[in-house]
């Protein structure tokens, strides 16, 4: 089915009535055919990821789109695992409502725009992320992203961010722009931003996470606006910290070196904004 062909079971190109038996089929079929949709009722039983290949908009219209548990799979801890809601390979805009799911994929070459008045919740206790960025461009402006990452392995059992994805946003490649947004996870083991590669820019946003604001791997770039950030260094499964505070005027002190200790708490960075480079030996 091409993007200009109207599915026989879609009465209206723009509105999907979830009260009708063909509602979920209409939602998936319309979007995969390149037709934008606007919900008129909650959908609570989506059992597959919607594949986006064209330029479309999902107007949730103040409703909730939820995926169900995939009974054929479990996470590494044996917990339930929901389906991903969307696999974006095109140009997708999401507006006005809530999505509850394992997460949303954004692929290489794709563009995902999440507007204000959107809330995305990653449900699973054993993994997942609100947005899983494999590449492309993701623009988040005014949205709220919440993850329930569960109790991942802590420092005593060698928690490894390269293995798991307990994050609000995980980035492997591509460009992510976050503005006027709220990123939140209060569960143990969870980062707000788990950046394995690519470039992430954060502006005027509120970020809360139990494990830390950012995990940034070698080769990635994270630009933060001014504010107070707390962090530790992970080496071979052990976290090292320092009770001190790094300010913009700390150049001389940092050139001497900060002793990192596994018994210490978080390092604190008082940043006015820009790019900060840390070298750990």
PDB file of C-alpha atoms in Angstrom, residues 75-243:
ATOM      1  CA  UNK A  75      13.858  -8.896  30.445  1.00  0.00           C
ATOM      2  CA  UNK A  76      17.129 -10.140  31.870  1.00  0.00           C
ATOM      3  CA  UNK A  77      15.635 -10.061  35.372  1.00  0.00           C
ATOM      4  CA  UNK A  78      12.620 -12.103  34.290  1.00  0.00           C
ATOM      5  CA  UNK A  79      10.283  -9.116  34.432  1.00  0.00           C
ATOM      6  CA  UNK A  80       7.602  -8.428  31.853  1.00  0.00           C
ATOM      7  CA  UNK A  81       8.488  -6.653  28.634  1.00  0.00           C
ATOM      8  CA  UNK A  82       6.026  -4.443  26.759  1.00  0.00           C
ATOM      9  CA  UNK A  83       6.014  -3.971  23.014  1.00  0.00           C
ATOM     10  CA  UNK A  84       7.673  -0.904  21.556  1.00  0.00           C
ATOM     11  CA  UNK A  85       4.974   1.490  20.367  1.00  0.00           C
ATOM     12  CA  UNK A  86       6.724   3.014  17.355  1.00  0.00           C
ATOM     13  CA  UNK A  87       9.657   2.213  15.092  1.00  0.00           C
ATOM     14  CA  UNK A  88      10.326   5.483  13.276  1.00  0.00           C
ATOM     15  CA  UNK A  89      12.126   5.273   9.949  1.00  0.00           C
ATOM     16  CA  UNK A  90      10.486   8.352   8.447  1.00  0.00           C
ATOM     17  CA  UNK A  91       9.502  11.828   9.642  1.00  0.00           C
ATOM     18  CA  UNK A  92       7.181  11.596  12.639  1.00  0.00           C
ATOM     19  CA  UNK A  93       5.581  14.302  14.791  1.00  0.00           C
ATOM     20  CA  UNK A  94       3.773  13.407  18.036  1.00  0.00           C
ATOM     21  CA  UNK A  95       1.499  15.908  19.793  1.00  0.00           C
ATOM     22  CA  UNK A  96      -1.169  16.335  22.497  1.00  0.00           C
ATOM     23  CA  UNK A  97      -1.380  13.232  24.693  1.00  0.00           C
ATOM     24  CA  UNK A  98       0.314  10.295  26.409  1.00  0.00           C
ATOM     25  CA  UNK A  99       2.147   7.193  25.194  1.00  0.00           C
ATOM     26  CA  UNK A 100       2.789   4.288  27.613  1.00  0.00           C
ATOM     27  CA  UNK A 101       5.130   1.648  26.231  1.00  0.00           C
ATOM     28  CA  UNK A 102       8.511  -0.067  26.241  1.00  0.00           C
ATOM     29  CA  UNK A 103       9.723   2.905  24.241  1.00  0.00           C
ATOM     30  CA  UNK A 104      10.032   4.476  20.802  1.00  0.00           C
ATOM     31  CA  UNK A 105      12.796   3.748  18.295  1.00  0.00           C
ATOM     32  CA  UNK A 106      14.288   6.398  16.023  1.00  0.00           C
ATOM     33  CA  UNK A 107      16.392   4.959  13.199  1.00  0.00           C
ATOM     34  CA  UNK A 108      19.208   6.263  11.024  1.00  0.00           C
ATOM     35  CA  UNK A 109      17.973   8.974   8.660  1.00  0.00           C
ATOM     36  CA  UNK A 110      14.667   9.419  10.514  1.00  0.00           C
ATOM     37  CA  UNK A 111      13.345  12.549  12.227  1.00  0.00           C
ATOM     38  CA  UNK A 112      11.217  12.446  15.378  1.00  0.00           C
ATOM     39  CA  UNK A 113       9.582  15.590  16.779  1.00  0.00           C
ATOM     40  CA  UNK A 114       7.875  15.427  20.173  1.00  0.00           C
ATOM     41  CA  UNK A 115       5.944  18.572  20.968  1.00  0.00           C
ATOM     42  CA  UNK A 116       4.770  20.118  24.202  1.00  0.00           C
ATOM     43  CA  UNK A 117       1.752  18.586  25.949  1.00  0.00           C
ATOM     44  CA  UNK A 118       3.130  15.108  25.220  1.00  0.00           C
ATOM     45  CA  UNK A 119       4.018  12.648  27.984  1.00  0.00           C
ATOM     46  CA  UNK A 120       5.902   9.452  27.187  1.00  0.00           C
ATOM     47  CA  UNK A 121       6.214   6.770  29.875  1.00  0.00           C
ATOM     48  CA  UNK A 122       8.590   3.803  29.617  1.00  0.00           C
ATOM     49  CA  UNK A 123       6.809   1.151  31.680  1.00  0.00           C
ATOM     50  CA  UNK A 124       9.120  -1.809  32.171  1.00  0.00           C
ATOM     51  CA  UNK A 125      10.972  -2.533  35.396  1.00  0.00           C
ATOM     52  CA  UNK A 126      13.707  -4.444  33.593  1.00  0.00           C
ATOM     53  CA  UNK A 127      14.759  -2.077  30.814  1.00  0.00           C
ATOM     54  CA  UNK A 128      13.696   0.143  27.984  1.00  0.00           C
ATOM     55  CA  UNK A 129      13.783   3.900  27.461  1.00  0.00           C
ATOM     56  CA  UNK A 130      11.222   6.481  26.443  1.00  0.00           C
ATOM     57  CA  UNK A 131      13.257   7.232  23.321  1.00  0.00           C
ATOM     58  CA  UNK A 132      15.839   4.800  21.907  1.00  0.00           C
ATOM     59  CA  UNK A 133      17.885   6.735  19.354  1.00  0.00           C
ATOM     60  CA  UNK A 134      19.740   4.513  16.890  1.00  0.00           C
ATOM     61  CA  UNK A 135      20.405   7.484  14.587  1.00  0.00           C
ATOM     62  CA  UNK A 136      18.709  10.350  12.795  1.00  0.00           C
ATOM     63  CA  UNK A 137      17.416  13.472  14.523  1.00  0.00           C
ATOM     64  CA  UNK A 138      15.178  13.766  17.583  1.00  0.00           C
ATOM     65  CA  UNK A 139      13.679  17.102  18.665  1.00  0.00           C
ATOM     66  CA  UNK A 140      11.989  17.200  22.072  1.00  0.00           C
ATOM     67  CA  UNK A 141      10.369  20.547  22.899  1.00  0.00           C
ATOM     68  CA  UNK A 142       8.253  20.937  26.016  1.00  0.00           C
ATOM     69  CA  UNK A 143       7.480  17.229  26.441  1.00  0.00           C
ATOM     70  CA  UNK A 144       7.653  15.154  29.615  1.00  0.00           C
ATOM     71  CA  UNK A 145       9.512  11.815  29.490  1.00  0.00           C
ATOM     72  CA  UNK A 146       9.308   9.429  32.450  1.00  0.00           C
ATOM     73  CA  UNK A 147      10.952   6.042  32.824  1.00  0.00           C
ATOM     74  CA  UNK A 148      10.450   3.272  35.362  1.00  0.00           C
ATOM     75  CA  UNK A 149      13.822   1.616  35.025  1.00  0.00           C
ATOM     76  CA  UNK A 150      13.402  -0.665  38.029  1.00  0.00           C
ATOM     77  CA  UNK A 151      16.112  -1.864  40.392  1.00  0.00           C
ATOM     78  CA  UNK A 152      19.008  -2.563  38.055  1.00  0.00           C
ATOM     79  CA  UNK A 153      22.210  -4.114  39.343  1.00  0.00           C
ATOM     80  CA  UNK A 154      24.011  -1.646  41.570  1.00  0.00           C
ATOM     81  CA  UNK A 155      27.739  -1.010  41.999  1.00  0.00           C
ATOM     82  CA  UNK A 156      28.187  -4.201  43.979  1.00  0.00           C
ATOM     83  CA  UNK A 157      27.022  -6.409  41.128  1.00  0.00           C
ATOM     84  CA  UNK A 158      28.723  -4.609  38.259  1.00  0.00           C
ATOM     85  CA  UNK A 159      25.901  -2.668  36.624  1.00  0.00           C
ATOM     86  CA  UNK A 160      26.958  -1.955  33.051  1.00  0.00           C
ATOM     87  CA  UNK A 161      25.343   0.881  31.032  1.00  0.00           C
ATOM     88  CA  UNK A 162      26.694  -0.637  27.816  1.00  0.00           C
ATOM     89  CA  UNK A 163      24.578  -3.754  28.417  1.00  0.00           C
ATOM     90  CA  UNK A 164      21.345  -2.277  29.726  1.00  0.00           C
ATOM     91  CA  UNK A 165      19.233   0.708  28.733  1.00  0.00           C
ATOM     92  CA  UNK A 166      17.744   1.968  32.015  1.00  0.00           C
ATOM     93  CA  UNK A 167      17.349   5.526  30.822  1.00  0.00           C
ATOM     94  CA  UNK A 168      14.852   8.195  29.936  1.00  0.00           C
ATOM     95  CA  UNK A 169      16.658   8.689  26.611  1.00  0.00           C
ATOM     96  CA  UNK A 170      19.357   6.350  25.273  1.00  0.00           C
ATOM     97  CA  UNK A 171      21.418   7.525  22.294  1.00  0.00           C
ATOM     98  CA  UNK A 172      23.665   5.348  20.134  1.00  0.00           C
ATOM     99  CA  UNK A 173      24.065   7.750  17.224  1.00  0.00           C
ATOM    100  CA  UNK A 174      22.448  10.811  15.671  1.00  0.00           C
ATOM    101  CA  UNK A 175      21.488  14.238  16.981  1.00  0.00           C
ATOM    102  CA  UNK A 176      19.133  14.880  19.907  1.00  0.00           C
ATOM    103  CA  UNK A 177      17.882  18.362  20.825  1.00  0.00           C
ATOM    104  CA  UNK A 178      16.062  18.688  24.163  1.00  0.00           C
ATOM    105  CA  UNK A 179      14.424  22.008  25.025  1.00  0.00           C
ATOM    106  CA  UNK A 180      11.947  23.104  27.709  1.00  0.00           C
ATOM    107  CA  UNK A 181      11.425  19.444  28.596  1.00  0.00           C
ATOM    108  CA  UNK A 182      11.158  17.331  31.743  1.00  0.00           C
ATOM    109  CA  UNK A 183      13.151  14.081  31.957  1.00  0.00           C
ATOM    110  CA  UNK A 184      12.433  12.046  35.040  1.00  0.00           C
ATOM    111  CA  UNK A 185      13.401   8.748  36.646  1.00  0.00           C
ATOM    112  CA  UNK A 186      13.534   8.169  40.364  1.00  0.00           C
ATOM    113  CA  UNK A 187      14.198   4.432  40.087  1.00  0.00           C
ATOM    114  CA  UNK A 188      17.576   3.004  41.106  1.00  0.00           C
ATOM    115  CA  UNK A 189      19.934   2.275  38.252  1.00  0.00           C
ATOM    116  CA  UNK A 190      18.445   4.849  35.907  1.00  0.00           C
ATOM    117  CA  UNK A 191      20.155   7.645  34.024  1.00  0.00           C
ATOM    118  CA  UNK A 192      18.268  10.469  32.404  1.00  0.00           C
ATOM    119  CA  UNK A 193      20.565  10.475  29.363  1.00  0.00           C
ATOM    120  CA  UNK A 194      22.525   7.353  28.434  1.00  0.00           C
ATOM    121  CA  UNK A 195      24.696   8.609  25.566  1.00  0.00           C
ATOM    122  CA  UNK A 196      26.760   5.946  23.792  1.00  0.00           C
ATOM    123  CA  UNK A 197      27.396   8.065  20.712  1.00  0.00           C
ATOM    124  CA  UNK A 198      26.103  11.006  18.712  1.00  0.00           C
ATOM    125  CA  UNK A 199      25.427  14.500  20.006  1.00  0.00           C
ATOM    126  CA  UNK A 200      22.905  15.652  22.614  1.00  0.00           C
ATOM    127  CA  UNK A 201      22.078  19.289  23.416  1.00  0.00           C
ATOM    128  CA  UNK A 202      19.971  20.187  26.465  1.00  0.00           C
ATOM    129  CA  UNK A 203      18.471  23.641  26.982  1.00  0.00           C
ATOM    130  CA  UNK A 204      16.240  24.992  29.751  1.00  0.00           C
ATOM    131  CA  UNK A 205      15.067  21.561  30.914  1.00  0.00           C
ATOM    132  CA  UNK A 206      14.429  19.838  34.237  1.00  0.00           C
ATOM    133  CA  UNK A 207      16.259  16.536  34.664  1.00  0.00           C
ATOM    134  CA  UNK A 208      15.887  14.119  37.582  1.00  0.00           C
ATOM    135  CA  UNK A 209      17.448  10.667  37.766  1.00  0.00           C
ATOM    136  CA  UNK A 210      18.536   8.349  40.561  1.00  0.00           C
ATOM    137  CA  UNK A 211      21.777   7.154  38.969  1.00  0.00           C
ATOM    138  CA  UNK A 212      22.756  10.477  37.435  1.00  0.00           C
ATOM    139  CA  UNK A 213      21.907  13.038  34.808  1.00  0.00           C
ATOM    140  CA  UNK A 214      24.208  11.752  32.066  1.00  0.00           C
ATOM    141  CA  UNK A 215      26.240   8.693  31.160  1.00  0.00           C
ATOM    142  CA  UNK A 216      28.447   9.765  28.267  1.00  0.00           C
ATOM    143  CA  UNK A 217      30.673   7.210  26.525  1.00  0.00           C
ATOM    144  CA  UNK A 218      33.869   8.002  24.635  1.00  0.00           C
ATOM    145  CA  UNK A 219      33.132   9.542  21.246  1.00  0.00           C
ATOM    146  CA  UNK A 220      29.802  11.062  22.273  1.00  0.00           C
ATOM    147  CA  UNK A 221      29.105  14.743  22.888  1.00  0.00           C
ATOM    148  CA  UNK A 222      26.700  16.209  25.427  1.00  0.00           C
ATOM    149  CA  UNK A 223      26.126  19.966  25.708  1.00  0.00           C
ATOM    150  CA  UNK A 224      24.285  21.100  28.842  1.00  0.00           C
ATOM    151  CA  UNK A 225      22.836  24.469  29.667  1.00  0.00           C
ATOM    152  CA  UNK A 226      23.886  26.214  32.874  1.00  0.00           C
ATOM    153  CA  UNK A 227      22.983  24.498  36.124  1.00  0.00           C
ATOM    154  CA  UNK A 228      24.116  22.111  38.841  1.00  0.00           C
ATOM    155  CA  UNK A 229      24.976  18.549  37.819  1.00  0.00           C
ATOM    156  CA  UNK A 230      26.147  15.579  39.863  1.00  0.00           C
ATOM    157  CA  UNK A 231      28.198  12.702  38.468  1.00  0.00           C
ATOM    158  CA  UNK A 232      30.524   9.782  39.184  1.00  0.00           C
ATOM    159  CA  UNK A 233      33.035   7.826  37.093  1.00  0.00           C
ATOM    160  CA  UNK A 234      32.402   4.129  36.317  1.00  0.00           C
ATOM    161  CA  UNK A 235      35.526   1.966  35.989  1.00  0.00           C
ATOM    162  CA  UNK A 236      35.316  -1.837  35.664  1.00  0.00           C
ATOM    163  CA  UNK A 237      31.976  -1.986  37.425  1.00  0.00           C
ATOM    164  CA  UNK A 238      32.969   0.321  40.306  1.00  0.00           C
ATOM    165  CA  UNK A 239      31.765   3.890  40.758  1.00  0.00           C
ATOM    166  CA  UNK A 240      34.248   6.558  41.909  1.00  0.00           C
ATOM    167  CA  UNK A 241      33.298   9.988  43.234  1.00  0.00           C
ATOM    168  CA  UNK A 242      34.579  13.073  45.026  1.00  0.00           C
ATOM    169  CA  UNK A 243      32.804  15.201  47.604  1.00  0.00           C
TER     170      UNK A 243
END
